[in-house]
Amino acid sequence: MRFSRFTAFVAAALTIAACAAAQSSGRIAAEGGEIVITPILHSSVQIEHGGTVLHIDPWTAGDLASAKPADLILVTDDPGHHLDPAAIEQLRKPGAPVVLTATAHAKFGDGEVLANGEKGVFAGVPVEAVPAYDMTPGQPWHPPGEANGYVITLGGRRVFFSGVGECVPEIQALEDIDVAFMPMNLPLDRMRPVPVAECVKTFGPEVVYLIHYDNATARWFENRDQPRPDNAEAIAATIQAFRDALEGEPIEVFDGDWYPQ
């Protein structure tokens, strides 16, 4: 009987520990409470801290049914999976600021433009716009000046959300980044696993999330008339290649369910 009770106790303890470990991948310790990170789809993410809810690149192709109303929305670029007016309308609290690029503003017709290198405080959140662009020629092309990444400060923690582009000097010069969201598997070998890992090493965040790494499945979420791409094995291999390239570095890779089943 004692053995059975002990076994049950150990099993329960292991279950609790496993649950805690699973939850920790979306929770970052910070002043005033944890930063809670909820991946939605591709590069769409909800971030919460101290009662403030941010959405970055909200997209109606993802499941927004359980998403929380936004105190602040950040938009990195103007294509539909970054700039989705319907998603903004669905999530935006009355009067909540929408921070976006000039090209996105031209399409959306609302919000506050933050150019590359500019800073501001929106809904009480310090926001810095970091350039996002390509250096390797070819299509699709992301020219300088059109897209943003953002550094936001929550609870004394600096969180960098990269726009879609290469590891440009402005990203390499970032300092004191605690959490980074980085795109991977972009065309033309711009940001494959090893280049992304080398990029992350230049500014050394404590935690990194990979985003925007399965374009084929993202397109399927937008138009589900065709079968879902059968590429899970290939995608898993590229994620593992990224982890392998960071081996020995004091950088933790957190998983995000960016392409839910």
PDB file of C-alpha atoms in Angstrom:
ATOM      1  CA  MET A   1       0.000   0.000   0.000  1.00  0.00           C
ATOM      2  CA  ARG A   2       2.772   2.407   0.946  1.00  0.00           C
ATOM      3  CA  PHE A   3       4.540   1.652  -2.335  1.00  0.00           C
ATOM      4  CA  SER A   4       1.354   2.313  -4.288  1.00  0.00           C
ATOM      5  CA  ARG A   5       0.785   5.609  -2.530  1.00  0.00           C
ATOM      6  CA  PHE A   6       4.408   6.608  -3.071  1.00  0.00           C
ATOM      7  CA  THR A   7       4.175   5.650  -6.747  1.00  0.00           C
ATOM      8  CA  ALA A   8       1.004   7.680  -7.129  1.00  0.00           C
ATOM      9  CA  PHE A   9       2.654  10.643  -5.408  1.00  0.00           C
ATOM     10  CA  VAL A  10       5.681  10.476  -7.695  1.00  0.00           C
ATOM     11  CA  ALA A  11       3.474  10.158 -10.762  1.00  0.00           C
ATOM     12  CA  ALA A  12       1.429  13.168  -9.695  1.00  0.00           C
ATOM     13  CA  ALA A  13       4.571  15.189  -9.006  1.00  0.00           C
ATOM     14  CA  LEU A  14       5.986  14.303 -12.418  1.00  0.00           C
ATOM     15  CA  THR A  15       2.719  15.283 -14.077  1.00  0.00           C
ATOM     16  CA  ILE A  16       2.724  18.656 -12.332  1.00  0.00           C
ATOM     17  CA  ALA A  17       6.354  19.229 -13.281  1.00  0.00           C
ATOM     18  CA  ALA A  18       5.646  18.312 -16.896  1.00  0.00           C
ATOM     19  CA  CYS A  19       2.706  20.708 -17.024  1.00  0.00           C
ATOM     20  CA  ALA A  20       4.811  23.475 -15.487  1.00  0.00           C
ATOM     21  CA  ALA A  21       7.570  22.865 -18.022  1.00  0.00           C
ATOM     22  CA  ALA A  22       5.054  22.980 -20.870  1.00  0.00           C
ATOM     23  CA  GLN A  23       3.570  26.238 -19.590  1.00  0.00           C
ATOM     24  CA  SER A  24       6.989  27.833 -19.091  1.00  0.00           C
ATOM     25  CA  SER A  25       7.602  27.881 -22.840  1.00  0.00           C
ATOM     26  CA  GLY A  26       4.988  30.635 -23.123  1.00  0.00           C
ATOM     27  CA  ARG A  27       5.786  32.517 -19.919  1.00  0.00           C
ATOM     28  CA  ILE A  28       8.703  34.830 -19.253  1.00  0.00           C
ATOM     29  CA  ALA A  29       9.472  36.116 -15.758  1.00  0.00           C
ATOM     30  CA  ALA A  30       9.303  39.910 -15.537  1.00  0.00           C
ATOM     31  CA  GLU A  31       8.716  42.724 -13.097  1.00  0.00           C
ATOM     32  CA  GLY A  32       5.052  43.030 -12.206  1.00  0.00           C
ATOM     33  CA  GLY A  33       4.187  39.507 -13.329  1.00  0.00           C
ATOM     34  CA  GLU A  34       4.958  37.117 -16.142  1.00  0.00           C
ATOM     35  CA  ILE A  35       4.924  37.961 -19.826  1.00  0.00           C
ATOM     36  CA  VAL A  36       2.502  35.484 -21.396  1.00  0.00           C
ATOM     37  CA  ILE A  37       3.128  34.622 -25.048  1.00  0.00           C
ATOM     38  CA  THR A  38       0.384  32.977 -27.119  1.00  0.00           C
ATOM     39  CA  PRO A  39       1.318  32.001 -30.697  1.00  0.00           C
ATOM     40  CA  ILE A  40      -1.611  32.240 -33.094  1.00  0.00           C
ATOM     41  CA  LEU A  41      -0.428  31.636 -36.674  1.00  0.00           C
ATOM     42  CA  HIS A  42       2.756  32.114 -38.720  1.00  0.00           C
ATOM     43  CA  SER A  43       3.876  35.463 -37.253  1.00  0.00           C
ATOM     44  CA  SER A  44       0.671  36.413 -35.472  1.00  0.00           C
ATOM     45  CA  VAL A  45       1.115  36.441 -31.701  1.00  0.00           C
ATOM     46  CA  GLN A  46      -0.623  37.703 -28.558  1.00  0.00           C
ATOM     47  CA  ILE A  47       1.563  39.040 -25.739  1.00  0.00           C
ATOM     48  CA  GLU A  48       0.225  39.905 -22.278  1.00  0.00           C
ATOM     49  CA  HIS A  49       1.774  41.598 -19.286  1.00  0.00           C
ATOM     50  CA  GLY A  50       0.311  43.343 -16.255  1.00  0.00           C
ATOM     51  CA  GLY A  51      -3.180  43.495 -17.736  1.00  0.00           C
ATOM     52  CA  THR A  52      -1.985  44.915 -21.075  1.00  0.00           C
ATOM     53  CA  VAL A  53      -2.650  42.861 -24.219  1.00  0.00           C
ATOM     54  CA  LEU A  54      -0.644  43.331 -27.410  1.00  0.00           C
ATOM     55  CA  HIS A  55      -1.230  41.700 -30.777  1.00  0.00           C
ATOM     56  CA  ILE A  56       1.459  41.624 -33.438  1.00  0.00           C
ATOM     57  CA  ASP A  57       0.415  41.012 -37.045  1.00  0.00           C
ATOM     58  CA  PRO A  58      -3.086  39.714 -36.155  1.00  0.00           C
ATOM     59  CA  TRP A  59      -4.494  37.537 -38.942  1.00  0.00           C
ATOM     60  CA  THR A  60      -7.995  36.138 -39.368  1.00  0.00           C
ATOM     61  CA  ALA A  61      -6.620  32.991 -41.009  1.00  0.00           C
ATOM     62  CA  GLY A  62      -5.687  32.005 -37.446  1.00  0.00           C
ATOM     63  CA  ASP A  63      -8.105  31.143 -34.677  1.00  0.00           C
ATOM     64  CA  LEU A  64      -8.907  34.432 -32.978  1.00  0.00           C
ATOM     65  CA  ALA A  65     -11.934  33.090 -31.088  1.00  0.00           C
ATOM     66  CA  SER A  66     -10.054  32.907 -27.791  1.00  0.00           C
ATOM     67  CA  ALA A  67      -7.788  35.893 -28.445  1.00  0.00           C
ATOM     68  CA  LYS A  68      -8.103  38.781 -26.013  1.00  0.00           C
ATOM     69  CA  PRO A  69      -9.039  42.346 -26.984  1.00  0.00           C
ATOM     70  CA  ALA A  70      -5.950  44.393 -27.788  1.00  0.00           C
ATOM     71  CA  ASP A  71      -4.703  47.465 -25.945  1.00  0.00           C
ATOM     72  CA  LEU A  72      -2.026  47.817 -28.629  1.00  0.00           C
ATOM     73  CA  ILE A  73      -1.580  46.352 -32.113  1.00  0.00           C
ATOM     74  CA  LEU A  74       1.731  46.335 -33.992  1.00  0.00           C
ATOM     75  CA  VAL A  75       1.908  45.661 -37.743  1.00  0.00           C
ATOM     76  CA  THR A  76       5.262  44.847 -39.329  1.00  0.00           C
ATOM     77  CA  ASP A  77       4.454  45.042 -43.059  1.00  0.00           C
ATOM     78  CA  ASP A  78       1.643  45.476 -45.585  1.00  0.00           C
ATOM     79  CA  PRO A  79       0.953  41.983 -47.083  1.00  0.00           C
ATOM     80  CA  GLY A  80      -2.308  40.428 -45.895  1.00  0.00           C
ATOM     81  CA  HIS A  81      -0.759  37.991 -43.423  1.00  0.00           C
ATOM     82  CA  HIS A  82       0.810  40.960 -41.644  1.00  0.00           C
ATOM     83  CA  LEU A  83      -1.785  43.674 -42.268  1.00  0.00           C
ATOM     84  CA  ASP A  84      -5.308  42.259 -41.899  1.00  0.00           C
ATOM     85  CA  PRO A  85      -7.899  45.027 -41.347  1.00  0.00           C
ATOM     86  CA  ALA A  86     -10.576  42.481 -40.389  1.00  0.00           C
ATOM     87  CA  ALA A  87      -8.378  41.061 -37.636  1.00  0.00           C
ATOM     88  CA  ILE A  88      -7.555  44.549 -36.372  1.00  0.00           C
ATOM     89  CA  GLU A  89     -11.244  45.458 -36.278  1.00  0.00           C
ATOM     90  CA  GLN A  90     -12.073  42.232 -34.442  1.00  0.00           C
ATOM     91  CA  LEU A  91      -9.396  42.601 -31.760  1.00  0.00           C
ATOM     92  CA  ARG A  92      -8.909  46.333 -31.293  1.00  0.00           C
ATOM     93  CA  LYS A  93     -10.310  47.921 -28.148  1.00  0.00           C
ATOM     94  CA  PRO A  94     -11.975  51.291 -28.740  1.00  0.00           C
ATOM     95  CA  GLY A  95      -9.234  53.872 -29.138  1.00  0.00           C
ATOM     96  CA  ALA A  96      -6.401  51.323 -28.916  1.00  0.00           C
ATOM     97  CA  PRO A  97      -3.358  52.464 -30.917  1.00  0.00           C
ATOM     98  CA  VAL A  98      -2.315  50.605 -34.052  1.00  0.00           C
ATOM     99  CA  VAL A  99       1.377  51.126 -34.833  1.00  0.00           C
ATOM    100  CA  LEU A 100       2.398  50.357 -38.392  1.00  0.00           C
ATOM    101  CA  THR A 101       4.613  51.259 -41.327  1.00  0.00           C
ATOM    102  CA  ALA A 102       3.915  53.994 -43.868  1.00  0.00           C
ATOM    103  CA  THR A 103       3.122  51.429 -46.573  1.00  0.00           C
ATOM    104  CA  ALA A 104       0.696  49.639 -44.273  1.00  0.00           C
ATOM    105  CA  HIS A 105      -0.875  52.951 -43.260  1.00  0.00           C
ATOM    106  CA  ALA A 106      -1.438  53.806 -46.913  1.00  0.00           C
ATOM    107  CA  LYS A 107      -3.516  50.631 -47.274  1.00  0.00           C
ATOM    108  CA  PHE A 108      -5.221  50.691 -43.874  1.00  0.00           C
ATOM    109  CA  GLY A 109      -5.863  54.417 -43.590  1.00  0.00           C
ATOM    110  CA  ASP A 110      -5.577  54.513 -39.812  1.00  0.00           C
ATOM    111  CA  GLY A 111      -3.057  54.077 -37.038  1.00  0.00           C
ATOM    112  CA  GLU A 112       0.228  55.708 -36.087  1.00  0.00           C
ATOM    113  CA  VAL A 113       3.243  55.406 -38.363  1.00  0.00           C
ATOM    114  CA  LEU A 114       6.569  54.536 -36.774  1.00  0.00           C
ATOM    115  CA  ALA A 115       9.441  54.709 -39.245  1.00  0.00           C
ATOM    116  CA  ASN A 116      12.615  52.621 -39.026  1.00  0.00           C
ATOM    117  CA  GLY A 117      14.640  53.789 -36.027  1.00  0.00           C
ATOM    118  CA  GLU A 118      11.852  55.780 -34.407  1.00  0.00           C
ATOM    119  CA  LYS A 119      10.567  55.235 -30.870  1.00  0.00           C
ATOM    120  CA  GLY A 120       7.368  55.955 -29.001  1.00  0.00           C
ATOM    121  CA  VAL A 121       5.204  54.950 -26.059  1.00  0.00           C
ATOM    122  CA  PHE A 122       1.825  53.481 -26.953  1.00  0.00           C
ATOM    123  CA  ALA A 123      -0.733  52.231 -24.416  1.00  0.00           C
ATOM    124  CA  GLY A 124       2.034  52.655 -21.850  1.00  0.00           C
ATOM    125  CA  VAL A 125       4.386  50.341 -23.769  1.00  0.00           C
ATOM    126  CA  PRO A 126       7.766  51.621 -25.043  1.00  0.00           C
ATOM    127  CA  VAL A 127       8.117  50.617 -28.698  1.00  0.00           C
ATOM    128  CA  GLU A 128      11.166  50.903 -30.965  1.00  0.00           C
ATOM    129  CA  ALA A 129      10.945  50.316 -34.726  1.00  0.00           C
ATOM    130  CA  VAL A 130      13.830  48.191 -36.060  1.00  0.00           C
ATOM    131  CA  PRO A 131      14.491  48.067 -39.824  1.00  0.00           C
ATOM    132  CA  ALA A 132      13.468  44.895 -41.650  1.00  0.00           C
ATOM    133  CA  TYR A 133      14.768  44.424 -45.186  1.00  0.00           C
ATOM    134  CA  ASP A 134      16.708  42.169 -47.524  1.00  0.00           C
ATOM    135  CA  MET A 135      20.304  42.424 -48.686  1.00  0.00           C
ATOM    136  CA  THR A 136      20.361  39.376 -51.017  1.00  0.00           C
ATOM    137  CA  PRO A 137      18.860  40.214 -54.437  1.00  0.00           C
ATOM    138  CA  GLY A 138      15.835  38.335 -55.726  1.00  0.00           C
ATOM    139  CA  GLN A 139      12.095  37.963 -55.282  1.00  0.00           C
ATOM    140  CA  PRO A 140      10.246  38.211 -53.008  1.00  0.00           C
ATOM    141  CA  TRP A 141      12.097  41.429 -52.223  1.00  0.00           C
ATOM    142  CA  HIS A 142      11.807  43.408 -49.006  1.00  0.00           C
ATOM    143  CA  PRO A 143      13.366  46.815 -49.701  1.00  0.00           C
ATOM    144  CA  PRO A 144      14.879  49.034 -47.007  1.00  0.00           C
ATOM    145  CA  GLY A 145      12.488  51.375 -45.264  1.00  0.00           C
ATOM    146  CA  GLU A 146       9.210  49.578 -45.948  1.00  0.00           C
ATOM    147  CA  ALA A 147       8.903  47.148 -43.025  1.00  0.00           C
ATOM    148  CA  ASN A 148       9.504  47.174 -39.291  1.00  0.00           C
ATOM    149  CA  GLY A 149      10.568  44.862 -36.574  1.00  0.00           C
ATOM    150  CA  TYR A 150       9.785  46.054 -33.060  1.00  0.00           C
ATOM    151  CA  VAL A 151      11.463  46.058 -29.664  1.00  0.00           C
ATOM    152  CA  ILE A 152       8.900  46.352 -26.885  1.00  0.00           C
ATOM    153  CA  THR A 153       9.683  46.719 -23.185  1.00  0.00           C
ATOM    154  CA  LEU A 154       7.429  44.940 -20.703  1.00  0.00           C
ATOM    155  CA  GLY A 155       8.221  44.511 -17.028  1.00  0.00           C
ATOM    156  CA  GLY A 156      11.846  45.479 -17.565  1.00  0.00           C
ATOM    157  CA  ARG A 157      12.232  42.869 -20.304  1.00  0.00           C
ATOM    158  CA  ARG A 158      13.090  43.751 -23.890  1.00  0.00           C
ATOM    159  CA  VAL A 159      11.262  41.665 -26.475  1.00  0.00           C
ATOM    160  CA  PHE A 160      12.317  41.834 -30.140  1.00  0.00           C
ATOM    161  CA  PHE A 161       9.886  40.839 -32.856  1.00  0.00           C
ATOM    162  CA  SER A 162      11.723  40.723 -36.162  1.00  0.00           C
ATOM    163  CA  GLY A 163      10.044  41.773 -39.342  1.00  0.00           C
ATOM    164  CA  VAL A 164      10.541  39.592 -42.405  1.00  0.00           C
ATOM    165  CA  GLY A 165      14.006  40.207 -43.792  1.00  0.00           C
ATOM    166  CA  GLU A 166      17.635  39.314 -43.375  1.00  0.00           C
ATOM    167  CA  CYS A 167      20.034  39.725 -40.472  1.00  0.00           C
ATOM    168  CA  VAL A 168      20.747  43.366 -41.232  1.00  0.00           C
ATOM    169  CA  PRO A 169      23.292  45.450 -39.257  1.00  0.00           C
ATOM    170  CA  GLU A 170      20.522  47.126 -37.264  1.00  0.00           C
ATOM    171  CA  ILE A 171      19.466  43.737 -35.895  1.00  0.00           C
ATOM    172  CA  GLN A 172      23.018  42.695 -35.129  1.00  0.00           C
ATOM    173  CA  ALA A 173      23.474  45.927 -33.143  1.00  0.00           C
ATOM    174  CA  LEU A 174      20.557  45.227 -30.792  1.00  0.00           C
ATOM    175  CA  GLU A 175      21.418  45.222 -27.090  1.00  0.00           C
ATOM    176  CA  ASP A 176      19.891  43.731 -23.943  1.00  0.00           C
ATOM    177  CA  ILE A 177      17.292  41.635 -25.764  1.00  0.00           C
ATOM    178  CA  ASP A 178      15.671  39.057 -23.506  1.00  0.00           C
ATOM    179  CA  VAL A 179      13.270  37.398 -25.970  1.00  0.00           C
ATOM    180  CA  ALA A 180      13.524  37.342 -29.769  1.00  0.00           C
ATOM    181  CA  PHE A 181      11.062  36.214 -32.443  1.00  0.00           C
ATOM    182  CA  MET A 182      12.979  35.365 -35.620  1.00  0.00           C
ATOM    183  CA  PRO A 183      11.749  34.373 -39.110  1.00  0.00           C
ATOM    184  CA  MET A 184      13.304  31.323 -40.746  1.00  0.00           C
ATOM    185  CA  ASN A 185      13.273  29.353 -44.033  1.00  0.00           C
ATOM    186  CA  LEU A 186      12.823  32.460 -46.139  1.00  0.00           C
ATOM    187  CA  PRO A 187      13.450  32.159 -49.903  1.00  0.00           C
ATOM    188  CA  LEU A 188      16.840  32.496 -51.576  1.00  0.00           C
ATOM    189  CA  ASP A 189      18.721  31.114 -48.576  1.00  0.00           C
ATOM    190  CA  ARG A 190      18.333  34.462 -46.855  1.00  0.00           C
ATOM    191  CA  MET A 191      17.348  33.114 -43.452  1.00  0.00           C
ATOM    192  CA  ARG A 192      17.828  29.360 -43.368  1.00  0.00           C
ATOM    193  CA  PRO A 193      18.530  27.649 -40.020  1.00  0.00           C
ATOM    194  CA  VAL A 194      22.265  28.333 -39.774  1.00  0.00           C
ATOM    195  CA  PRO A 195      22.072  31.999 -40.858  1.00  0.00           C
ATOM    196  CA  VAL A 196      19.265  32.584 -38.345  1.00  0.00           C
ATOM    197  CA  ALA A 197      21.326  30.957 -35.593  1.00  0.00           C
ATOM    198  CA  GLU A 198      24.365  33.058 -36.497  1.00  0.00           C
ATOM    199  CA  CYS A 199      22.173  36.140 -36.455  1.00  0.00           C
ATOM    200  CA  VAL A 200      20.791  35.351 -33.005  1.00  0.00           C
ATOM    201  CA  LYS A 201      24.330  34.874 -31.667  1.00  0.00           C
ATOM    202  CA  THR A 202      25.194  38.466 -32.586  1.00  0.00           C
ATOM    203  CA  PHE A 203      22.789  39.973 -30.037  1.00  0.00           C
ATOM    204  CA  GLY A 204      22.401  37.032 -27.638  1.00  0.00           C
ATOM    205  CA  PRO A 205      18.817  36.897 -26.348  1.00  0.00           C
ATOM    206  CA  GLU A 206      17.986  34.585 -23.461  1.00  0.00           C
ATOM    207  CA  VAL A 207      15.078  33.035 -25.366  1.00  0.00           C
ATOM    208  CA  VAL A 208      14.271  32.740 -29.067  1.00  0.00           C
ATOM    209  CA  TYR A 209      11.074  31.774 -30.844  1.00  0.00           C
ATOM    210  CA  LEU A 210      11.133  30.823 -34.521  1.00  0.00           C
ATOM    211  CA  ILE A 211       8.309  32.337 -36.591  1.00  0.00           C
ATOM    212  CA  HIS A 212       7.273  32.597 -40.238  1.00  0.00           C
ATOM    213  CA  TYR A 213       9.009  29.293 -41.015  1.00  0.00           C
ATOM    214  CA  ASP A 214       6.324  27.377 -42.958  1.00  0.00           C
ATOM    215  CA  ASN A 215       5.074  29.534 -45.801  1.00  0.00           C
ATOM    216  CA  ALA A 216       3.359  26.647 -47.587  1.00  0.00           C
ATOM    217  CA  THR A 217       1.177  25.819 -44.593  1.00  0.00           C
ATOM    218  CA  ALA A 218       0.502  29.512 -43.979  1.00  0.00           C
ATOM    219  CA  ARG A 219      -0.853  29.767 -47.525  1.00  0.00           C
ATOM    220  CA  TRP A 220      -3.028  26.717 -46.844  1.00  0.00           C
ATOM    221  CA  PHE A 221      -4.522  28.366 -43.763  1.00  0.00           C
ATOM    222  CA  GLU A 222      -5.438  31.304 -45.981  1.00  0.00           C
ATOM    223  CA  ASN A 223      -7.045  29.075 -48.651  1.00  0.00           C
ATOM    224  CA  ARG A 224      -7.990  25.555 -47.575  1.00  0.00           C
ATOM    225  CA  ASP A 225      -9.430  24.356 -50.881  1.00  0.00           C
ATOM    226  CA  GLN A 226      -6.346  22.184 -51.437  1.00  0.00           C
ATOM    227  CA  PRO A 227      -4.924  19.447 -49.157  1.00  0.00           C
ATOM    228  CA  ARG A 228      -2.731  20.674 -46.334  1.00  0.00           C
ATOM    229  CA  PRO A 229       0.970  20.459 -47.314  1.00  0.00           C
ATOM    230  CA  ASP A 230       2.666  17.255 -46.182  1.00  0.00           C
ATOM    231  CA  ASN A 231       5.879  18.902 -45.046  1.00  0.00           C
ATOM    232  CA  ALA A 232       5.966  18.317 -41.290  1.00  0.00           C
ATOM    233  CA  GLU A 233       9.109  16.169 -41.463  1.00  0.00           C
ATOM    234  CA  ALA A 234      11.019  18.749 -43.512  1.00  0.00           C
ATOM    235  CA  ILE A 235       9.964  21.589 -41.230  1.00  0.00           C
ATOM    236  CA  ALA A 236      10.948  19.609 -38.134  1.00  0.00           C
ATOM    237  CA  ALA A 237      14.360  18.997 -39.675  1.00  0.00           C
ATOM    238  CA  THR A 238      14.978  22.704 -40.248  1.00  0.00           C
ATOM    239  CA  ILE A 239      13.963  23.529 -36.673  1.00  0.00           C
ATOM    240  CA  GLN A 240      16.350  20.863 -35.407  1.00  0.00           C
ATOM    241  CA  ALA A 241      19.092  22.268 -37.635  1.00  0.00           C
ATOM    242  CA  PHE A 242      18.559  25.649 -35.982  1.00  0.00           C
ATOM    243  CA  ARG A 243      18.784  24.073 -32.523  1.00  0.00           C
ATOM    244  CA  ASP A 244      21.944  22.221 -33.526  1.00  0.00           C
ATOM    245  CA  ALA A 245      23.516  25.454 -34.771  1.00  0.00           C
ATOM    246  CA  LEU A 246      22.911  27.034 -31.339  1.00  0.00           C
ATOM    247  CA  GLU A 247      24.343  24.120 -29.384  1.00  0.00           C
ATOM    248  CA  GLY A 248      26.595  25.340 -26.593  1.00  0.00           C
ATOM    249  CA  GLU A 249      25.116  28.848 -26.622  1.00  0.00           C
ATOM    250  CA  PRO A 250      23.272  30.187 -23.537  1.00  0.00           C
ATOM    251  CA  ILE A 251      20.156  30.720 -25.661  1.00  0.00           C
ATOM    252  CA  GLU A 252      16.997  28.718 -25.071  1.00  0.00           C
ATOM    253  CA  VAL A 253      14.750  27.848 -28.017  1.00  0.00           C
ATOM    254  CA  PHE A 254      11.061  27.897 -27.098  1.00  0.00           C
ATOM    255  CA  ASP A 255       8.555  26.027 -29.212  1.00  0.00           C
ATOM    256  CA  GLY A 256       5.456  27.779 -30.456  1.00  0.00           C
ATOM    257  CA  ASP A 257       2.464  26.067 -32.063  1.00  0.00           C
ATOM    258  CA  TRP A 258       2.447  28.432 -35.032  1.00  0.00           C
ATOM    259  CA  TYR A 259       0.685  26.018 -37.426  1.00  0.00           C
ATOM    260  CA  PRO A 260      -1.924  24.185 -35.303  1.00  0.00           C
ATOM    261  CA  GLN A 261      -3.534  20.985 -36.481  1.00  0.00           C
TER     262      GLN A 261
END
